[in-house]
Coordinates of C-alpha atoms in Angstrom, one line a residue:
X12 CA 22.3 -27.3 3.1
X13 CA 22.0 -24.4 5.2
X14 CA 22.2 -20.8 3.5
X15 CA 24.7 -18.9 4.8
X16 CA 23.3 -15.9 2.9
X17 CA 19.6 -16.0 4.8
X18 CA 19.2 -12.4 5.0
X19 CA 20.6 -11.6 1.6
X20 CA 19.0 -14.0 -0.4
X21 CA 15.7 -14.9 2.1
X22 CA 13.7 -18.3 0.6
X23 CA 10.1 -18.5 -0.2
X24 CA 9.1 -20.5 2.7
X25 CA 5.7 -20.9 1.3
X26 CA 6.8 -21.8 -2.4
X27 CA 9.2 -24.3 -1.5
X28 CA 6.4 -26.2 0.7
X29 CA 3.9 -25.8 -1.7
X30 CA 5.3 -25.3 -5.4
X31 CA 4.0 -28.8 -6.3
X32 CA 0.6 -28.2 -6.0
X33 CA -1.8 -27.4 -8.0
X34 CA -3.8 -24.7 -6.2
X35 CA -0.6 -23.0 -5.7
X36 CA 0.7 -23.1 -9.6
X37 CA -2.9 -21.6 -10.1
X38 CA -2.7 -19.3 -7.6
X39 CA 0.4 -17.5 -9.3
X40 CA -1.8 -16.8 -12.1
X41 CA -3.7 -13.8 -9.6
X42 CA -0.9 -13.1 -7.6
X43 CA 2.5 -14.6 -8.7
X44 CA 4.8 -12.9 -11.1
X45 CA 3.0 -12.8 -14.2
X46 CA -1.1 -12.0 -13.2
X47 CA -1.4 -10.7 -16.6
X48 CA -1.6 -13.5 -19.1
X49 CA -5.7 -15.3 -17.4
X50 CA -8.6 -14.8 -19.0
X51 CA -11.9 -15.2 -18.0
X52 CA -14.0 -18.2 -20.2
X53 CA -16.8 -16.8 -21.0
X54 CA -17.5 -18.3 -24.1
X55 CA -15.8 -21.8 -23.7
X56 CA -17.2 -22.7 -27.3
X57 CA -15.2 -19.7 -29.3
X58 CA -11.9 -19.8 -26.6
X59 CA -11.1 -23.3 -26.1
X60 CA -9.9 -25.6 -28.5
X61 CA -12.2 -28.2 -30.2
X62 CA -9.3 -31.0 -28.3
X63 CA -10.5 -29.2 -24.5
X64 CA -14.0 -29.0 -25.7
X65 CA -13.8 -33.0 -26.4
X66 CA -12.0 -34.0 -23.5
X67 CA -15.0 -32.4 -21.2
X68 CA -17.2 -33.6 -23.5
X69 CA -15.7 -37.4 -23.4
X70 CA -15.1 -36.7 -19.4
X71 CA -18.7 -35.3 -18.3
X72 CA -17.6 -36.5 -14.6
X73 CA -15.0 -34.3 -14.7
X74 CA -16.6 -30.7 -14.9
X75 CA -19.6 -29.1 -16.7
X76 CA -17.6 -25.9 -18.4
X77 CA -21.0 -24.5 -19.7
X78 CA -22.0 -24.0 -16.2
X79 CA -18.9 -22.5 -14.5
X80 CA -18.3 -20.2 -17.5
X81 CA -21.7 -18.9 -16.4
X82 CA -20.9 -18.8 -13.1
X83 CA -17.9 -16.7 -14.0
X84 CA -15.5 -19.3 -12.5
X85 CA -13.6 -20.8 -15.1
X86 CA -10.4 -18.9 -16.7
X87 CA -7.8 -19.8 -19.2
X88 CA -4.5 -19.0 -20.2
X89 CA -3.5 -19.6 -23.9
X90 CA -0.1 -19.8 -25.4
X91 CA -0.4 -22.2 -29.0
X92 CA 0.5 -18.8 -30.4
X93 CA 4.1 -19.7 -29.5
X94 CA 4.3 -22.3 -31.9
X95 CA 5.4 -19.6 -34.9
X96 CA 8.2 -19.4 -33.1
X97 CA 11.1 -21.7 -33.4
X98 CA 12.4 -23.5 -30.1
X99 CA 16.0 -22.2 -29.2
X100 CA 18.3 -23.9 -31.6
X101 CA 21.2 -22.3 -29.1
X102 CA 23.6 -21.2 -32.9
X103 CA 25.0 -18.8 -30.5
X104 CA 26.9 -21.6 -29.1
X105 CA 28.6 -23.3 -31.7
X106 CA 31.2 -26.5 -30.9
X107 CA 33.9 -25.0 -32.9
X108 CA 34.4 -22.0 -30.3
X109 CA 34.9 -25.3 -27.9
X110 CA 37.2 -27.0 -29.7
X111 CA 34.2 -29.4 -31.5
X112 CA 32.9 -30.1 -27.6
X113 CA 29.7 -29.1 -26.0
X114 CA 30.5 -25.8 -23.9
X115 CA 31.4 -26.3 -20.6
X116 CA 28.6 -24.2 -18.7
X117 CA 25.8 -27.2 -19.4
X118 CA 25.2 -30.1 -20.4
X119 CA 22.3 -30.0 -23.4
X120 CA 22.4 -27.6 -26.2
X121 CA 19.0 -27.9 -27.2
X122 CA 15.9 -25.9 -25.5
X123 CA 12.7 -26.7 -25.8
X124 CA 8.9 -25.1 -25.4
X125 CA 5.6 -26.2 -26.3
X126 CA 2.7 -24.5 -27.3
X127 CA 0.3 -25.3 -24.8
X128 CA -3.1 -24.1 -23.1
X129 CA -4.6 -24.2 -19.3
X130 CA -8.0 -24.4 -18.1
X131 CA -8.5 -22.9 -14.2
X132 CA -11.9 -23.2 -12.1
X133 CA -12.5 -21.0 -9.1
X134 CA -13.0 -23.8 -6.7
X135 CA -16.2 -23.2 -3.7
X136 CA -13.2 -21.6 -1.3
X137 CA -12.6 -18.8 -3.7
X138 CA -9.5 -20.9 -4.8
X139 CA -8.1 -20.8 -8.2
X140 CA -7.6 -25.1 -9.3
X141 CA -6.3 -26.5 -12.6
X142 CA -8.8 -28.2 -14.5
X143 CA -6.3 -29.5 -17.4
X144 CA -3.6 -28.6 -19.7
X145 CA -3.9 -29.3 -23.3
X146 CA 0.0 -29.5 -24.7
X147 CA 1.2 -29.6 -28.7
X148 CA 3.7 -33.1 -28.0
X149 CA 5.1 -32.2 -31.6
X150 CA 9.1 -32.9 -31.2
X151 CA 9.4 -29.0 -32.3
X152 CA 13.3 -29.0 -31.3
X153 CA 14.0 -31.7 -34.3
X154 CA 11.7 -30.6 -36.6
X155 CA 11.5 -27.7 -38.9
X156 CA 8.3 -27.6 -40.0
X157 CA 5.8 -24.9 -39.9
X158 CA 2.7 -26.4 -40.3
X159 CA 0.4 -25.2 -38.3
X160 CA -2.1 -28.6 -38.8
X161 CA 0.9 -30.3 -37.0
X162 CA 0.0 -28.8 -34.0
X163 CA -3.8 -29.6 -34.4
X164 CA -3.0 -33.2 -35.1
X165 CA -0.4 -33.5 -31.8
X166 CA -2.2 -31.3 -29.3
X167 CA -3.6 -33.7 -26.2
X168 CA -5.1 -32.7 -23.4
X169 CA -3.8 -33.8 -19.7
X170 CA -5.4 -33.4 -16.4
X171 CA -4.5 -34.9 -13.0
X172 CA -6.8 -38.0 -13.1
X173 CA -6.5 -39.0 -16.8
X174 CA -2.0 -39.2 -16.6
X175 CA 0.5 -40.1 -14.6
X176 CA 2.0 -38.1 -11.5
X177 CA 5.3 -37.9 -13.7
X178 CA 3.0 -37.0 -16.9
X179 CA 1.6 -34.0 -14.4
X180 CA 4.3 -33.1 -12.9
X181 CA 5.9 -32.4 -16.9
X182 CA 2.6 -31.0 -18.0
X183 CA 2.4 -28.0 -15.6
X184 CA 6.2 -27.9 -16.3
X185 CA 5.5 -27.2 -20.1
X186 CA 2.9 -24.5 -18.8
X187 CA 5.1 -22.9 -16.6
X188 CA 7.5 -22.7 -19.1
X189 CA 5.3 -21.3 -21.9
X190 CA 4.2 -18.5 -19.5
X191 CA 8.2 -18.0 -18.4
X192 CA 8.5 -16.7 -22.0
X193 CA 5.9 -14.3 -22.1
X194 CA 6.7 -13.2 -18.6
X195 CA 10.3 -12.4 -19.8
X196 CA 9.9 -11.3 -22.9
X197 CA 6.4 -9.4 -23.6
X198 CA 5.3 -8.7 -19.9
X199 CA 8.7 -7.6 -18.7
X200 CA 11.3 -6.2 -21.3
X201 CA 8.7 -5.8 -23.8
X202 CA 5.6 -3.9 -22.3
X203 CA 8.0 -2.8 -19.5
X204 CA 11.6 -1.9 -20.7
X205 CA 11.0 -1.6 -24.3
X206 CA 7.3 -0.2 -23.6
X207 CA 9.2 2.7 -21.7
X208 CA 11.6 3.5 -24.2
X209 CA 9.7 5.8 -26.8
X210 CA 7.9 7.1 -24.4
X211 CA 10.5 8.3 -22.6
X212 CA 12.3 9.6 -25.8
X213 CA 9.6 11.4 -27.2
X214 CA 9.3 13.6 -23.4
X215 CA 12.7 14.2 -23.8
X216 CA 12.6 15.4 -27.5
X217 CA 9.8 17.8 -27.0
X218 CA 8.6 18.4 -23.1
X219 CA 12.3 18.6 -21.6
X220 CA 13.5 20.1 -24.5
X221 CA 11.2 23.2 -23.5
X222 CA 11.3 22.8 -20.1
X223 CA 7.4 21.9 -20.0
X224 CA 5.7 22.1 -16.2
X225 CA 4.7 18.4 -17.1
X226 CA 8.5 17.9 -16.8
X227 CA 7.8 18.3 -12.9
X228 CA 5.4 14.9 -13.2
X229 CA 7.4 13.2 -15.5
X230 CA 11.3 13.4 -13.7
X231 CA 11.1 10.5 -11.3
X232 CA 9.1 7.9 -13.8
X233 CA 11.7 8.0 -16.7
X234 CA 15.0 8.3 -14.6
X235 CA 18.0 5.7 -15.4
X236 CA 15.3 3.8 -17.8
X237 CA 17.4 4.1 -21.1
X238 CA 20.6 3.0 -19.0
X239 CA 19.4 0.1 -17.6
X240 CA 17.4 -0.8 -21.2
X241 CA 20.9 -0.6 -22.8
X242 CA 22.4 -2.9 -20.8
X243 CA 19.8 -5.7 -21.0
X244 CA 20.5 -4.6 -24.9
X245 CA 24.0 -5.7 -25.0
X246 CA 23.8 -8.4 -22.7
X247 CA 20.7 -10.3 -22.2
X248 CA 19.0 -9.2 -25.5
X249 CA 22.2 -9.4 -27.8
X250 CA 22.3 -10.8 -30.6
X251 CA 25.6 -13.1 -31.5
X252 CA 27.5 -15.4 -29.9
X253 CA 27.5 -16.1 -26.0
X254 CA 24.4 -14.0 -25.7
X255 CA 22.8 -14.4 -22.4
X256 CA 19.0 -14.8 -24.0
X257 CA 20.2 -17.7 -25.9
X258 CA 21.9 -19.1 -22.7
X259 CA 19.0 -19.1 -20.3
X260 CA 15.6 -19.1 -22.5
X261 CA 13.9 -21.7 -24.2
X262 CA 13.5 -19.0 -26.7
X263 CA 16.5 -17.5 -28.3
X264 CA 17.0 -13.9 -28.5
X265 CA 15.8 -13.7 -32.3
X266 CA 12.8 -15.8 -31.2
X267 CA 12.3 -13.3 -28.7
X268 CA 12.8 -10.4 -30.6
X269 CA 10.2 -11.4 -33.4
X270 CA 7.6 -12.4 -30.0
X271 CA 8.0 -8.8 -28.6
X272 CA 7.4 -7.2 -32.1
X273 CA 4.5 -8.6 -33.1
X274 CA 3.0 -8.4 -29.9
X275 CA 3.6 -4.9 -29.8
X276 CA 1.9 -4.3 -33.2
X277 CA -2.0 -6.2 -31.5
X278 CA -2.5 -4.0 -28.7
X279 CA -3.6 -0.2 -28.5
X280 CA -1.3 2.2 -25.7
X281 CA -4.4 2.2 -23.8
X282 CA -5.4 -1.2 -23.9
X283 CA -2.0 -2.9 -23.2
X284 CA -1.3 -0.2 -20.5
X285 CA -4.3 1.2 -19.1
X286 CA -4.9 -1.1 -16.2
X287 CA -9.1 -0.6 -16.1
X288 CA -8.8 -1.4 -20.0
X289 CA -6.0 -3.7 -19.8
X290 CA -8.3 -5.8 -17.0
X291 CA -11.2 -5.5 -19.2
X292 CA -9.5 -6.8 -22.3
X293 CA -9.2 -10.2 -20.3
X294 CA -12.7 -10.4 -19.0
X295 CA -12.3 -8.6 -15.9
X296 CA -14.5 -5.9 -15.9
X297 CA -14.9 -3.5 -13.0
X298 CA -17.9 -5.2 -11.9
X299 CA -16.4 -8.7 -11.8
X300 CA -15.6 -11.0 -8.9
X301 CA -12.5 -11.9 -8.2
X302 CA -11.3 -11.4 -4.3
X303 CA -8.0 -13.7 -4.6
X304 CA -6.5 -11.8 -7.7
X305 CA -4.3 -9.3 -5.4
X306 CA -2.6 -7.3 -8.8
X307 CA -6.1 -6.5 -9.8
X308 CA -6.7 -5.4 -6.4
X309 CA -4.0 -3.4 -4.9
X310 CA -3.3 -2.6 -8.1
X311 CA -6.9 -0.6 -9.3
X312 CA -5.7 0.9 -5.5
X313 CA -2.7 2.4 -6.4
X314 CA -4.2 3.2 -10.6
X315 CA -6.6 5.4 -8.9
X316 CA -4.8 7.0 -6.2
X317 CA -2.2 7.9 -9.4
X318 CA -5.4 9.4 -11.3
X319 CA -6.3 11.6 -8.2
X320 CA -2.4 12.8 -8.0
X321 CA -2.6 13.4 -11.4
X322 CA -5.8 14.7 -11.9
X323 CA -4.9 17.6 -9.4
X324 CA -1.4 18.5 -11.3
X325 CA -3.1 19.0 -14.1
X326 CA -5.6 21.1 -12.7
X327 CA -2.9 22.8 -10.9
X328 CA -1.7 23.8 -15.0
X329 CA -4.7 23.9 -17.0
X330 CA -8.0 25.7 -16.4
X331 CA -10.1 24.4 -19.2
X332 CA -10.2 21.9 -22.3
X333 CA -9.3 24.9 -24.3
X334 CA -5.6 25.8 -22.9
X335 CA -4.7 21.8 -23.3
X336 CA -5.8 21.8 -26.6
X337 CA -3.7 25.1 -27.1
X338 CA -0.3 24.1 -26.1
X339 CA 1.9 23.6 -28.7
X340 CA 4.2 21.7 -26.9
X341 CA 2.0 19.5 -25.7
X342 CA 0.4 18.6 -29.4
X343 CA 4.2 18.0 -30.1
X344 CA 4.9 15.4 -27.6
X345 CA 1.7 13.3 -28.8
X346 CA 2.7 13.9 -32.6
X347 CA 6.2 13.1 -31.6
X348 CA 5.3 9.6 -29.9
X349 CA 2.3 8.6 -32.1
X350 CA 3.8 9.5 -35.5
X351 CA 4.9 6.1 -37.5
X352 CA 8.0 7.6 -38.8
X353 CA 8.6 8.9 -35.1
X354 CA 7.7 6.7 -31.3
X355 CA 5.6 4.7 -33.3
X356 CA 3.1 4.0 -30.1
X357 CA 0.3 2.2 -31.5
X358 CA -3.1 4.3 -30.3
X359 CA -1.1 6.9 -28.3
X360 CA -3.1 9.9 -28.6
X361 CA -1.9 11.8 -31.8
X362 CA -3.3 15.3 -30.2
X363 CA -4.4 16.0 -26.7
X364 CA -8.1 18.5 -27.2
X365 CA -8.9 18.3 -23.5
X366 CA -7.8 17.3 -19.9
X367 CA -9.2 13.6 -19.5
X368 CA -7.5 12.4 -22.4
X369 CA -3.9 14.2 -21.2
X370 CA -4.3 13.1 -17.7
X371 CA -5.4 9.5 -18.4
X372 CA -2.2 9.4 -20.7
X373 CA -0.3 10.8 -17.5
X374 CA -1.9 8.4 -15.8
X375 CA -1.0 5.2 -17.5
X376 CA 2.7 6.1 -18.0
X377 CA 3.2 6.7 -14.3
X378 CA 1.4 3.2 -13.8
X379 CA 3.7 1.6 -16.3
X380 CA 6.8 3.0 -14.9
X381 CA 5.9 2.2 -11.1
X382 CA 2.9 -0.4 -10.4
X383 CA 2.9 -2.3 -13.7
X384 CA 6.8 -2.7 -13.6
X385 CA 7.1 -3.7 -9.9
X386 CA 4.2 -6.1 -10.3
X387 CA 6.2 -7.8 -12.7
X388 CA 9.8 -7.6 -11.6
X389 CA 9.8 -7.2 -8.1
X390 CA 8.0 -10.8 -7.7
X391 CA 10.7 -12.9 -9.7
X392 CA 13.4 -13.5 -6.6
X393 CA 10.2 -15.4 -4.7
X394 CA 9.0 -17.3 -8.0
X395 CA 11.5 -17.8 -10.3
X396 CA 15.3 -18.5 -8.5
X397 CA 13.5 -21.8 -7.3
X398 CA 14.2 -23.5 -11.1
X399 CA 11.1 -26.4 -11.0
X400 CA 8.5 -23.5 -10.2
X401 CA 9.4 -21.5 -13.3
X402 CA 11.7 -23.0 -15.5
X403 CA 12.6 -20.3 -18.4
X404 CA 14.1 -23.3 -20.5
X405 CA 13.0 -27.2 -20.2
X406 CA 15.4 -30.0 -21.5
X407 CA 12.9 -32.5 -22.6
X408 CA 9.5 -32.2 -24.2
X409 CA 6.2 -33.8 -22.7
X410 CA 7.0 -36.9 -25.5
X411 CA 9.8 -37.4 -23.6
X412 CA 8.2 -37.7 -20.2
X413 CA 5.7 -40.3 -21.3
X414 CA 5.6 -44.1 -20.4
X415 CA 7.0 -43.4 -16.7
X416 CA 5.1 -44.2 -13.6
X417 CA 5.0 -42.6 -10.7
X418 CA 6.1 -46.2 -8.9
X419 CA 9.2 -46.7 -11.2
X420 CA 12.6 -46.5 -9.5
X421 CA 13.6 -42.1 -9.5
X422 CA 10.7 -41.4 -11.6
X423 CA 10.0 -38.3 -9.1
X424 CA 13.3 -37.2 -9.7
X425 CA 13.0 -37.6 -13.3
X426 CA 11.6 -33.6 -13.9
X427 CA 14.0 -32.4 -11.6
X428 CA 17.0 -34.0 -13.0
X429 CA 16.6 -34.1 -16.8
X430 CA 14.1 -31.5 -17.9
X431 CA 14.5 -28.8 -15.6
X432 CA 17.7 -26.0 -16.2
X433 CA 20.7 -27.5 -14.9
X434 CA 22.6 -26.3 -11.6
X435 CA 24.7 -24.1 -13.4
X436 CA 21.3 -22.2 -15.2
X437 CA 20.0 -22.7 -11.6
X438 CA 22.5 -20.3 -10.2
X439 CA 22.7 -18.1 -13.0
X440 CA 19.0 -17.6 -12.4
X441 CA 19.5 -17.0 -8.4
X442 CA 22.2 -14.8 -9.1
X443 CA 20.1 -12.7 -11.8
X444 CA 16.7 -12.7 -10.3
X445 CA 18.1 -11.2 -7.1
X446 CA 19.9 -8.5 -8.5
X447 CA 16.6 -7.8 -10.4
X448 CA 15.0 -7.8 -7.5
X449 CA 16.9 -5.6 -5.2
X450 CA 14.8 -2.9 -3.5
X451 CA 15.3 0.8 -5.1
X452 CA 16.6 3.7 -3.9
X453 CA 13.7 5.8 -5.0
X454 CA 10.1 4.4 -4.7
X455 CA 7.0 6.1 -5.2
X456 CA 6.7 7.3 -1.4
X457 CA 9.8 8.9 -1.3
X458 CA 9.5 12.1 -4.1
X459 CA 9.3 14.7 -1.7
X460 CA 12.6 16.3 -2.1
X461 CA 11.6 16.3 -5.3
X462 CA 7.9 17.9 -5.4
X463 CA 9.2 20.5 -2.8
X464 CA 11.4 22.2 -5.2
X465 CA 9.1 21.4 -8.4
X466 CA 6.9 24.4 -9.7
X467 CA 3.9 22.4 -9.6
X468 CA 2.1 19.6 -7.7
X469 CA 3.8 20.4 -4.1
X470 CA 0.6 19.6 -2.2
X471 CA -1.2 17.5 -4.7
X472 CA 1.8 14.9 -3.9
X473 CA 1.6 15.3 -0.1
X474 CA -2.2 14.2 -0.4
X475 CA -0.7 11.7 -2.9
X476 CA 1.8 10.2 -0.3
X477 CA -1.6 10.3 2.4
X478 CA -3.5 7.7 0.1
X479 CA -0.4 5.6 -0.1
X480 CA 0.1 5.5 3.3
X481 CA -3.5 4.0 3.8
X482 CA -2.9 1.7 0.7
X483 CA 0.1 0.1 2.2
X484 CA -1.7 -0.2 5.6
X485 CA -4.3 -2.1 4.1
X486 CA -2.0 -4.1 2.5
X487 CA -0.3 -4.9 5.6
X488 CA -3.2 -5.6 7.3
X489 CA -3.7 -8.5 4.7
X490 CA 0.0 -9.9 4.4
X491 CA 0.0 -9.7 7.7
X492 CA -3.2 -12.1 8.7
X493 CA -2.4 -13.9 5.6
X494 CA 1.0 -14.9 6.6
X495 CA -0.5 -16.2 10.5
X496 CA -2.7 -18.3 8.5
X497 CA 0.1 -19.9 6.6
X498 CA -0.9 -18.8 3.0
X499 CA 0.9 -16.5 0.4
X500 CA 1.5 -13.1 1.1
X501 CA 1.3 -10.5 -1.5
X502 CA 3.4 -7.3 -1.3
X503 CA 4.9 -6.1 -5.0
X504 CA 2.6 -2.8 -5.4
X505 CA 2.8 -2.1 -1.6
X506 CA 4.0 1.8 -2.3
X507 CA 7.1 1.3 0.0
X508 CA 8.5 -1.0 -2.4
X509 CA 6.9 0.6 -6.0
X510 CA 9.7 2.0 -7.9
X511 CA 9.2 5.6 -8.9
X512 CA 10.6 4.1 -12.5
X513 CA 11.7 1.2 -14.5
X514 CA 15.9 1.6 -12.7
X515 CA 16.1 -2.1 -13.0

């Protein structure tokens, strides 16, 4: 069907030709729309499961994982953790608001997710691969049990050569799926959204309150966050009947809810947000190798270009250690988003004694508020409004899948028409992903109105704005020879199209 809507909603040419495969499903995992979930396996023995460890072990033809983890080519994404959480048991939706008949916007009440794991090798062309999928087949939407050995006792391990192309197909479904929930829910509204929300109260309580010079730094990154954070909050992430969460996620809202807050509770501020740290934390160290994993790239690019911008604001403000550790206002805005009874931040500073600790703080929230944010929303138009790529809910479990061949009369079609969202969640998810995805009206190139009538950092920005201009040349440069070549392109922290805050 042709789309009469091209230039409104514009396709991803290259993900509909190549969502199917498995170099591009890896791929996403360094440059789709959540890059923050891979680890690197360096120690195959303590992070994979004694189930992977036995499938290499039974399948020595297959790969030697001792070898590439020393290599520092194998990675791994892990998501059993999911399995505390109940799938989506859709209450919000009960018959009797229907007159005792299924509601009339789809066609299956019941959601599923599995907890599930993915093993990735760097292939000899610097090309992320799948090596296998290990999947808990426990029938978690009709059972109630918590028992964590049940998972132990279902979990099998898939790869392409040892199932079916229906079984594979399904398997990287179930993956896809798993990593849709964090990608909504932690990634996004959590670290994002949520992440935001103290921060940007506690600024407000003490620094705004006193009309603080970091006010003239702070402005852009925390406007129209709290609007836009209460409306997800009493639509998307309400809880009651006909909430939007329960509609469109394999995990309801109070699933959700309980995933965010107990993620939030692991995690130090500096860890989670920090992107150096935050890199680190998953193997990736400053001084490893990874040229196809564009967010770590362009996105150290634009952390560091921040740090400089910052780094000279402060200076513009503070002399010496001893004048930071001397303003009152400034101890109150870490006491005020650190306290427990207060923003609660786990490992935000309590007390700022000297200028690398306030401008790495700066830093960070800048980066969460533009980079980070963008990185994850600004991708989700090209990845997620095509339905088989991403599903946020499946239909069926792998259990269900099993037994078909790839020969048997609309097997292929099988994923597409019975476990994938149905056309109705299909368009609901076009329709929402695109208005997430809209460009904004105030990106991180465009505060010079702004800075030109600010007390401080007037020239610091304009240098600013010079190394953005250079990053989103290079960046160009790169999309550009990328896209004659016929691969993916990779433009979410390109500065022209960075929000200056989390406005969406």
């Amino acid at each position: 069907i042709k789309n009469p809507f091209h230039n409104l909603v514009p396709p991803n040419t290259h993900l509909l030709a190549h969502w199917d495969e498995d170099k591009e499903m890896a791929r996403q995992y360094f440059a789709g729309t959540n890059p923050v979930t891979i680890r690197v396996c360096d120690k195959p023995r303590e992070q994979l499961s004694k189930e992977m460890l036995h499938f290499f072990a039974a399948n020595q033809n297959t790969a030697d994982i001792a070898k590439l983890a020393a290599e520092k080519r194998l990675f791994y994404a892990n998501y059993e953790h999911l399995f505390k959480y109940k799938t989506n048991p859709h209450h919000a939706f009960p018959k009797e608001l229907f007159g005792g008949k299924k509601p009339p916007f789809f066609d299956q009440l019941e959601y599923y997710f599995q907890p599930c794991a993915i093993l990735l090798v760097l292939d000899d062309h610097q090309e992320l691969d799948i090596l296998a999928i290990s999947i808990d087949d426990h029938d978690h939407g009709n059972d109630d049990s918590d028992d964590e050995k049940a998972m132990l006792h279902h979990r099998r391990v898939y790869s392409k050569d040892t199932c079916t192309c229906s079984e594979w197909r399904m398997a990287r479904g179930v993956v896809s799926n798993a990593d849709s929930q964090i990608h909504q829910w932690i990634s996004h509204l959590g670290n994002c959204h949520m992440g935001m929300e103290p921060i940007i109260i506690g600024i407000h309580n003490t620094l705004k309150a006193t009309n603080h010079p970091l006010m003239d730094y702070f402005t852009p990154a925390i406007k129209d966050t709290l609007a836009i954070n209460w409306l997800a909050l009493n639509s998307l992430s309400r809880y009651g009947p006909m909430a939007g969460g329960d509609l469109i996620s394999s995990m309801g809202v109070g699933q959700f809810m309980q995933l965010i807050r107990d993620d939030w509770q692991q995690k130090p501020f500096f860890e989670r947000y920090s992107l150096p740290d935050e890199l680190a934390s998953r193997g990736f160290d400053e001084d490893f190798d990874a040229p196809g994993y564009l967010y770590r790239t362009d996105g150290l690019k634009l952390y560091n270009a921040i740090g400089d911008f910052v780094t000279e604001f402060v200076n513009e403000i503070y002399e010496t250690d001893a004048q930071v550790a001397n303003d009152a206002g400034l101890q109150d805005w870490a006491m005020e988003t650190s306290a427990p009874d207060r923003g609660a931040i786990p490992g935000f500073p309590t007390k700022f004694e000297d200028k690398a600790t306030l401008i790495k703080t700066m830093q960070t929230i800048w980066w969460i508020a533009s980079g980070l944010h963008s990185a994850i929303n600004t991708s989700q138009f090209d990845y997620l409004s095509f339905g088989p790529n991403r599903p946020l809910h499946l239909r069926k479990t792998m259990k269900m899948s099993q037994g078909r061949s790839a020969n048997e009369n609309d097997d292929d079609d099988w994923y597409f028409r019975e476990a994938c969202p149905n056309q109705t969640m299909n368009k609901i998810n076009i329709i929402s992903s695109r208005v997430l995805t809209l460009p904004s009206e105030v990106t991180i190139d465009k505060l010079s109105d702004h800075y030109n009538k600010a007390r401080y950092g007037k020239d610091a920005y304009a240098r600013f704005l010079t190394k953005l201009h250079a990053i989103g040349d290079e960046i160009d440069l790169r999309n550009d020879a990328n896209r004659k070549a016929g691969r993916a392109v990779y433009p979410y922290l390109h500065p022209t199209t960075v929000p200056a805050s989390v406005d969406i």
